[in-house]
mmCIF file of C-alpha atoms in Angstrom:
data_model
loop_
_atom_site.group_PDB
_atom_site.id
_atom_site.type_symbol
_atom_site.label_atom_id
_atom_site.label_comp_id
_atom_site.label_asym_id
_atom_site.label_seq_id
_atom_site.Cartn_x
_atom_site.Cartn_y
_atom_site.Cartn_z
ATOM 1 C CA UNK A 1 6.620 6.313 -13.822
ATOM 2 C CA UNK A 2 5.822 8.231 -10.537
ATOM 3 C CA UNK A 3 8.418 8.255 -7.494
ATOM 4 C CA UNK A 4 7.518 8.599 -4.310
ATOM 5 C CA UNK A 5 10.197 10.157 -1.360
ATOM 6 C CA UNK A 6 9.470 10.267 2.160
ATOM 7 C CA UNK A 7 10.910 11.625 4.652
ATOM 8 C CA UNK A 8 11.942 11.138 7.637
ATOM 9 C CA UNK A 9 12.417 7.722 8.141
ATOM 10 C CA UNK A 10 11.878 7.629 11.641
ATOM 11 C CA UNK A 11 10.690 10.357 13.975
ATOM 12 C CA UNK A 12 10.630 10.277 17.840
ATOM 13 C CA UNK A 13 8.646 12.786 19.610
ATOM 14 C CA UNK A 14 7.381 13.316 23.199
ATOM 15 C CA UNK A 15 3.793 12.165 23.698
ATOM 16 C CA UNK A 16 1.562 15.414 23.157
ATOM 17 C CA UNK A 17 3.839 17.320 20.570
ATOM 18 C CA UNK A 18 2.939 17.246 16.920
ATOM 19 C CA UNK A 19 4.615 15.031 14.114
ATOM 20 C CA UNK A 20 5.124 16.102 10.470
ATOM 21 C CA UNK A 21 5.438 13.741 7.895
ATOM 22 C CA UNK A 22 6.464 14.833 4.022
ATOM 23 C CA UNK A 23 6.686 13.340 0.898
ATOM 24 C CA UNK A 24 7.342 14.592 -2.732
ATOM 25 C CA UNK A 25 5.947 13.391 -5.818
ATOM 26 C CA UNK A 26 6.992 13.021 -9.384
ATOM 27 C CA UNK A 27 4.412 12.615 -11.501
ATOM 28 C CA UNK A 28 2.393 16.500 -12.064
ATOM 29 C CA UNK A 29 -0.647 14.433 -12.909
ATOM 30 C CA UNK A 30 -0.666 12.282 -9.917
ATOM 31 C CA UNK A 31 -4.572 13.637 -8.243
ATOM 32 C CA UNK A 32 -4.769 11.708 -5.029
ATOM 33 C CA UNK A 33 -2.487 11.164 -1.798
ATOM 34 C CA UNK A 34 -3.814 8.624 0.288
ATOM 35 C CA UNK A 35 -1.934 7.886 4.214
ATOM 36 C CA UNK A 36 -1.660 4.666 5.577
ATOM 37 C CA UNK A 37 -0.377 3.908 8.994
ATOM 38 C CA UNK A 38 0.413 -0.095 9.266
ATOM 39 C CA UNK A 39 1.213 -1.442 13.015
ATOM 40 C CA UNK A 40 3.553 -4.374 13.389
ATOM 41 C CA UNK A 41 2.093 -7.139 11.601
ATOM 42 C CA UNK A 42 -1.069 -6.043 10.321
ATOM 43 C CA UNK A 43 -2.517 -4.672 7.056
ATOM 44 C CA UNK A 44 -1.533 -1.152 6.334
ATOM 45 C CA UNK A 45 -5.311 0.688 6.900
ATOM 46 C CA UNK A 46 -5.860 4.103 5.675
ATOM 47 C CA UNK A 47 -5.842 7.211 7.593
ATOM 48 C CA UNK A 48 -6.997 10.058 5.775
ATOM 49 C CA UNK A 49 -6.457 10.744 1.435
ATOM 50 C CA UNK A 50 -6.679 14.148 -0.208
ATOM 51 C CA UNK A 51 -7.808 14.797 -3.927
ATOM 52 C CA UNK A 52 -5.998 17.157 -6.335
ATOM 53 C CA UNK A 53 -8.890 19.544 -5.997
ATOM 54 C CA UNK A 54 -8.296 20.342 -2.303
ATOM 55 C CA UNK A 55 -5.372 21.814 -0.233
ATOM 56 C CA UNK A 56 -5.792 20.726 3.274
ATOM 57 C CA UNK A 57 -7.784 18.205 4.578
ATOM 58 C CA UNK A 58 -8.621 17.786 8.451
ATOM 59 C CA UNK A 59 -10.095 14.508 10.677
ATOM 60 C CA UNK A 60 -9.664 15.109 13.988
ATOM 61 C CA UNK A 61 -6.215 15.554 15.442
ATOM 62 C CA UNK A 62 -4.810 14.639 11.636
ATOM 63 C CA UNK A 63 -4.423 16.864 8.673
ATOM 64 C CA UNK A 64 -2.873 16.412 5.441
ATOM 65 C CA UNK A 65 -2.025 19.130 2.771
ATOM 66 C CA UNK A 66 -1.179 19.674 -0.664
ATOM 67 C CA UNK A 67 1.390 21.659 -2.480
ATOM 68 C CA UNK A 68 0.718 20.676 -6.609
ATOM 69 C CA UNK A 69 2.972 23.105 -7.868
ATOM 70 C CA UNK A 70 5.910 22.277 -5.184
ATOM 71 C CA UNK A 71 4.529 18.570 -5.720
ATOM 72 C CA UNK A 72 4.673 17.780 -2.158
ATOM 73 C CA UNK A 73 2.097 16.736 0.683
ATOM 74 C CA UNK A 74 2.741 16.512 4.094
ATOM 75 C CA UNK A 75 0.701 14.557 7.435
ATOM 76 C CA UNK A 76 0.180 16.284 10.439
ATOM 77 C CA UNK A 77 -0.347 14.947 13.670
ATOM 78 C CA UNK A 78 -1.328 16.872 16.488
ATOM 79 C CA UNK A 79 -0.942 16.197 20.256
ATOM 80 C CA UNK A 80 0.360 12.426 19.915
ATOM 81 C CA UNK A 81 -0.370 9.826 21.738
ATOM 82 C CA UNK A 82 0.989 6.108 22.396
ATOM 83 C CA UNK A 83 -0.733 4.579 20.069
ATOM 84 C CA UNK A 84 0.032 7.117 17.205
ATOM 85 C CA UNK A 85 3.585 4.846 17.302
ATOM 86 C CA UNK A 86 3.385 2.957 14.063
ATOM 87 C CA UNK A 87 5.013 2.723 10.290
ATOM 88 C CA UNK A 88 3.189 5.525 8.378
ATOM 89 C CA UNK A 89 3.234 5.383 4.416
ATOM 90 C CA UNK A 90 1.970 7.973 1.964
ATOM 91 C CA UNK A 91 1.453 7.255 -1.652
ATOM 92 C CA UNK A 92 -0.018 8.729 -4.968
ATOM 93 C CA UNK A 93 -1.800 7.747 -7.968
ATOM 94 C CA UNK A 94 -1.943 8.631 -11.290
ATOM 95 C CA UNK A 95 -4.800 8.461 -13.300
ATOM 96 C CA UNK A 96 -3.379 7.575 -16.118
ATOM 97 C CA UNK A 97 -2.033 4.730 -13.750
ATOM 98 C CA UNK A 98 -5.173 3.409 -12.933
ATOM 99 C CA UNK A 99 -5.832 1.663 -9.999
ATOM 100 C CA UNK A 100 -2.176 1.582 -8.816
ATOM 101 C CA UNK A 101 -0.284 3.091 -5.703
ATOM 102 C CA UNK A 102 2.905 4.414 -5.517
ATOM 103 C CA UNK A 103 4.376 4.589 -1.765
ATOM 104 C CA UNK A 104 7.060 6.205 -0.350
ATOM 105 C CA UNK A 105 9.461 4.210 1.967
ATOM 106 C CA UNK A 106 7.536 4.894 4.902
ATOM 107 C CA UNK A 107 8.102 6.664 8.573
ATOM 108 C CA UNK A 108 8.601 4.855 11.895
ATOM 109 C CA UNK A 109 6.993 7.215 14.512
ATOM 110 C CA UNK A 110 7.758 6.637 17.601
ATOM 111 C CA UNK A 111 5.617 8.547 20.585
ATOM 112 C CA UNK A 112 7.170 8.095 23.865
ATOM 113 C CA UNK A 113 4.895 8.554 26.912
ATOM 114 C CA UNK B 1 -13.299 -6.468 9.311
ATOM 115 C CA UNK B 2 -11.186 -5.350 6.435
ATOM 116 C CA UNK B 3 -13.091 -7.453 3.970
ATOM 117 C CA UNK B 4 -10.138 -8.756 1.836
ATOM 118 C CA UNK B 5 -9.263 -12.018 2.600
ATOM 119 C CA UNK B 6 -5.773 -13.598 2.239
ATOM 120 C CA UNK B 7 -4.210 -16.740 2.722
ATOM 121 C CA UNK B 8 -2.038 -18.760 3.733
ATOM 122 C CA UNK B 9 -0.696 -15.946 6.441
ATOM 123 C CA UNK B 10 2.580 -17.422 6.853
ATOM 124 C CA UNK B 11 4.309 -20.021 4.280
ATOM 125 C CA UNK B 12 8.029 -21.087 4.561
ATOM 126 C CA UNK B 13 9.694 -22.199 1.189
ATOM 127 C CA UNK B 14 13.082 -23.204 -0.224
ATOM 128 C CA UNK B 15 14.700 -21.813 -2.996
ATOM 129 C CA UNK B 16 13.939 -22.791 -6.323
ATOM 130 C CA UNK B 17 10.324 -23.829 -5.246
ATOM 131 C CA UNK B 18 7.337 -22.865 -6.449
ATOM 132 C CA UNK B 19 4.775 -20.608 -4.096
ATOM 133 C CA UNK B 20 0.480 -19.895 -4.499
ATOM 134 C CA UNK B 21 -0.667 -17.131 -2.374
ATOM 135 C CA UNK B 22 -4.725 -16.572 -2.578
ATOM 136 C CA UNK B 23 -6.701 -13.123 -1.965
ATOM 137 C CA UNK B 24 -10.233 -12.876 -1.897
ATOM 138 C CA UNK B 25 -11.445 -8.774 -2.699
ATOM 139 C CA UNK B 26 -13.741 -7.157 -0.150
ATOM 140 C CA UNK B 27 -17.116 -7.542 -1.684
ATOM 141 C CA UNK B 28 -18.626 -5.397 -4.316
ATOM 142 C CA UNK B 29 -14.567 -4.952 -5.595
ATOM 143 C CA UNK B 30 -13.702 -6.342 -8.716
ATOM 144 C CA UNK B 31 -9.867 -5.365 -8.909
ATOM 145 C CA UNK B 32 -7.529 -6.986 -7.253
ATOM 146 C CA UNK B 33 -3.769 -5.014 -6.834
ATOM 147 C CA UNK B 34 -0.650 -7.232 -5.654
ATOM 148 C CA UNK B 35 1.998 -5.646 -3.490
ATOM 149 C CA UNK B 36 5.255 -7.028 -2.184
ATOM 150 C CA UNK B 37 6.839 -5.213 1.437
ATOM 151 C CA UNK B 38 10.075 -6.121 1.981
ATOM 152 C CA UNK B 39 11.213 -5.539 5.697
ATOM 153 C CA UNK B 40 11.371 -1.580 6.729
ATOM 154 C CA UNK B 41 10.415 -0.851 2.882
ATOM 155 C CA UNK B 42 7.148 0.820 1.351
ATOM 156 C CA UNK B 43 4.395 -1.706 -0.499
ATOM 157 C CA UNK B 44 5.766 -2.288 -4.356
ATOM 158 C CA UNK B 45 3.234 -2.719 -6.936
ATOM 159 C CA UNK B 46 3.638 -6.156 -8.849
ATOM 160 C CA UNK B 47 0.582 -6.571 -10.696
ATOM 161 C CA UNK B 48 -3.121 -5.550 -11.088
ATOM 162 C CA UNK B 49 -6.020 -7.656 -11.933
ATOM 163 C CA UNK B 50 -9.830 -6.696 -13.331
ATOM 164 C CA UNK B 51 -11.878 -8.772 -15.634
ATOM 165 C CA UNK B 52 -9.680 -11.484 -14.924
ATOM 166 C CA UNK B 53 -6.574 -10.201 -17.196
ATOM 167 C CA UNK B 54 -3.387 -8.875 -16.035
ATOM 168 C CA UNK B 55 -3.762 -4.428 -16.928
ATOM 169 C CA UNK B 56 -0.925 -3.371 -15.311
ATOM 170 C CA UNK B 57 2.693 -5.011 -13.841
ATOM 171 C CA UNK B 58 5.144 -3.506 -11.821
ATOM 172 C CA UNK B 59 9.092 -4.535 -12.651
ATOM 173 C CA UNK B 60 9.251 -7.814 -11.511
ATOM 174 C CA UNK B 61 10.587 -10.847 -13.569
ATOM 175 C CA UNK B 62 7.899 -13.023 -15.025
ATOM 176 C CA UNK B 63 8.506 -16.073 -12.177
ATOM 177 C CA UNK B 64 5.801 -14.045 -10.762
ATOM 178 C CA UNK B 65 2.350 -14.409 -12.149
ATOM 179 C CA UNK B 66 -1.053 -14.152 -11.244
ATOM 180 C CA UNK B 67 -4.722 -14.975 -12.120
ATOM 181 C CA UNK B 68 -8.036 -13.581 -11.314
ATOM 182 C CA UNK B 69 -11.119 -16.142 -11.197
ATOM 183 C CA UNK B 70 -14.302 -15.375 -11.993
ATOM 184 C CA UNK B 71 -15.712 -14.656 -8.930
ATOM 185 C CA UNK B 72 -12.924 -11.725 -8.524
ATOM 186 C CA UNK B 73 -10.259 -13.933 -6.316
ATOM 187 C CA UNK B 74 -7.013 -14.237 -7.514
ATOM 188 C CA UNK B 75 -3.837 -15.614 -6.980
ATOM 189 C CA UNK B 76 -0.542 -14.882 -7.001
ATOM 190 C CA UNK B 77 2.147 -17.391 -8.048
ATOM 191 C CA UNK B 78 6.271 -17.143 -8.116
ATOM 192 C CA UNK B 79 8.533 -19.722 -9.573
ATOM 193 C CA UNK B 80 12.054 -20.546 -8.517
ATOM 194 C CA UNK B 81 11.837 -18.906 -5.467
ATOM 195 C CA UNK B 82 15.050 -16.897 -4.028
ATOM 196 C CA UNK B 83 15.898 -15.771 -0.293
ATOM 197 C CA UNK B 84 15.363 -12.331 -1.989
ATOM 198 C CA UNK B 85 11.244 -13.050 -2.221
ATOM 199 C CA UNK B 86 10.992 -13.537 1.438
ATOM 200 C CA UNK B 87 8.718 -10.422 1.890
ATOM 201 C CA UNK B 88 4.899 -9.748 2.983
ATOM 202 C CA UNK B 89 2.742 -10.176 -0.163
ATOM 203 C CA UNK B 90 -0.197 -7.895 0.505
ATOM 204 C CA UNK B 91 -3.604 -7.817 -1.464
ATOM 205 C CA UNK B 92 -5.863 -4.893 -2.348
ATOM 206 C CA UNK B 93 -9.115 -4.747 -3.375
ATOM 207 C CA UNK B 94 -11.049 -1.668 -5.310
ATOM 208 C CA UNK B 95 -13.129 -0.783 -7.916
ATOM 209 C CA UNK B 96 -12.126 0.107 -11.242
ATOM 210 C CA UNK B 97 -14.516 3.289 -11.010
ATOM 211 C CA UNK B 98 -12.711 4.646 -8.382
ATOM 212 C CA UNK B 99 -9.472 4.001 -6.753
ATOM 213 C CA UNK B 100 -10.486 6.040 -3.236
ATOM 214 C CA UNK B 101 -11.934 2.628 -2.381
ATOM 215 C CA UNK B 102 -8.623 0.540 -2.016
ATOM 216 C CA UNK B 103 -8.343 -1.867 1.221
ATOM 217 C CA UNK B 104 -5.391 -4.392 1.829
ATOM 218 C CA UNK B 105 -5.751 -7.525 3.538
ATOM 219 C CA UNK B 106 -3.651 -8.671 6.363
ATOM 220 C CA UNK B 107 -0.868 -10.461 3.287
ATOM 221 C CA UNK B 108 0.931 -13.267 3.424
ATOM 222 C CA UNK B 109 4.519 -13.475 5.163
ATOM 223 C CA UNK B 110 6.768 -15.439 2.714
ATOM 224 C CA UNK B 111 9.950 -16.716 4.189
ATOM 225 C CA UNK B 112 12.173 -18.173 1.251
ATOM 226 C CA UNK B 113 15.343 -20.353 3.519
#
């Protein structure tokens, strides 16, 4: 089945400096890479997602791309703020998976003021 | 307003009881996804509902089960509980057309003493 790896696990930065996010992928046929940021004790609530078909996608000061034949994508997030700090989890899905999500462990990112 | 619905949001068992956790999908969904979260960890798939059978199941043991109702809801039940279950049980909701579509409710904490 498809494994998801994430790294790092936490990541500090100084408010207004970007943050980078990765995660690699197992599964070739895996088509769409969905973020989720979660905050302390609440649901985790999607961010942005990028299909197979596309290599970068951009909403406001995030970004995600897409490397299929390195299978890896990666979150950008440009000039943080304070309420950027939260657990951020990437995931994929197979189709031959169906309606199932595999996450990676997840990245505590911290943005001190 | 996320639109899934879960409850209770916190339940406190002991070991070796039984547990009923209930998720209500956001409306026009007719899949229902279980997750488990273990403290610092990414979500882990358990099980997948739609037409009211189980399609898919994540390794867990069969103490956990589940059912969907007819009007979509569904519940997830776990027998013999150990301190190991003590987790947030999250729900998601999507269609089976599309997966782009998936939204978690706020879960249930389970704390097994």
């Amino acid at each position: 089945g498809e494994n998801v790896e994430q790294h790092p696990s936490t990541l500090s930065v100084q408010e207004g400096d970007s943050a980078v996010i990765k995660c690699t992928y197992s599964d070739s046929a895996s088509n769409y890479f969905p973020w989720y940021k979660q905050e302390l004790g609440k649901r985790p609530q999607l961010i942005i997602d990028i299909r197979s078909n596309v290599g970068e996608k951009k909403d406001q000061r995030i970004a995600v791309t897409l490397n299929k034949t390195a299978k890896h994508f990666s979150l950008h997030i440009t000039e943080t703020q304070p309420e950027d700090s939260a657990v951020y989890f990437c995931a994929a899905n197979s189709p031959y998976a169906g309606n199932k999500l595999t996450f990676g462990g997840g990245t505590r990112v911290l943005v001190k003021p | 307003d996320a639109g899934v619905t879960q409850s209770p949001t916190h339940l406190i068992k002991t070991r070796g009881q039984q547990v009923t956790l209930r998720c209500s999908p956001k409306s026009g969904h007719d899949t229902v996804s279980w997750y488990q979260q273990a403290l610092g960890q990414g979500p882990q798939f358990i099980f997948q509902y739609y037409e009211e059978e189980e399609r898919q199941r994540g390794n867990f043991p069969d103490r956990f089960s589940g059912h969907q109702f007819p009007n979509y809801s569904s519940e997830l039940n776990v027998n013999a509980l150990l301190l190991g279950d003590s987790a947030l049980y999250l729900c998601a909701s999507s269609s089976v057309e599309r997966i782009y579509g998936y939204t978690f409710g706020s879960g249930t904490r389970l704390t097994v003493v």
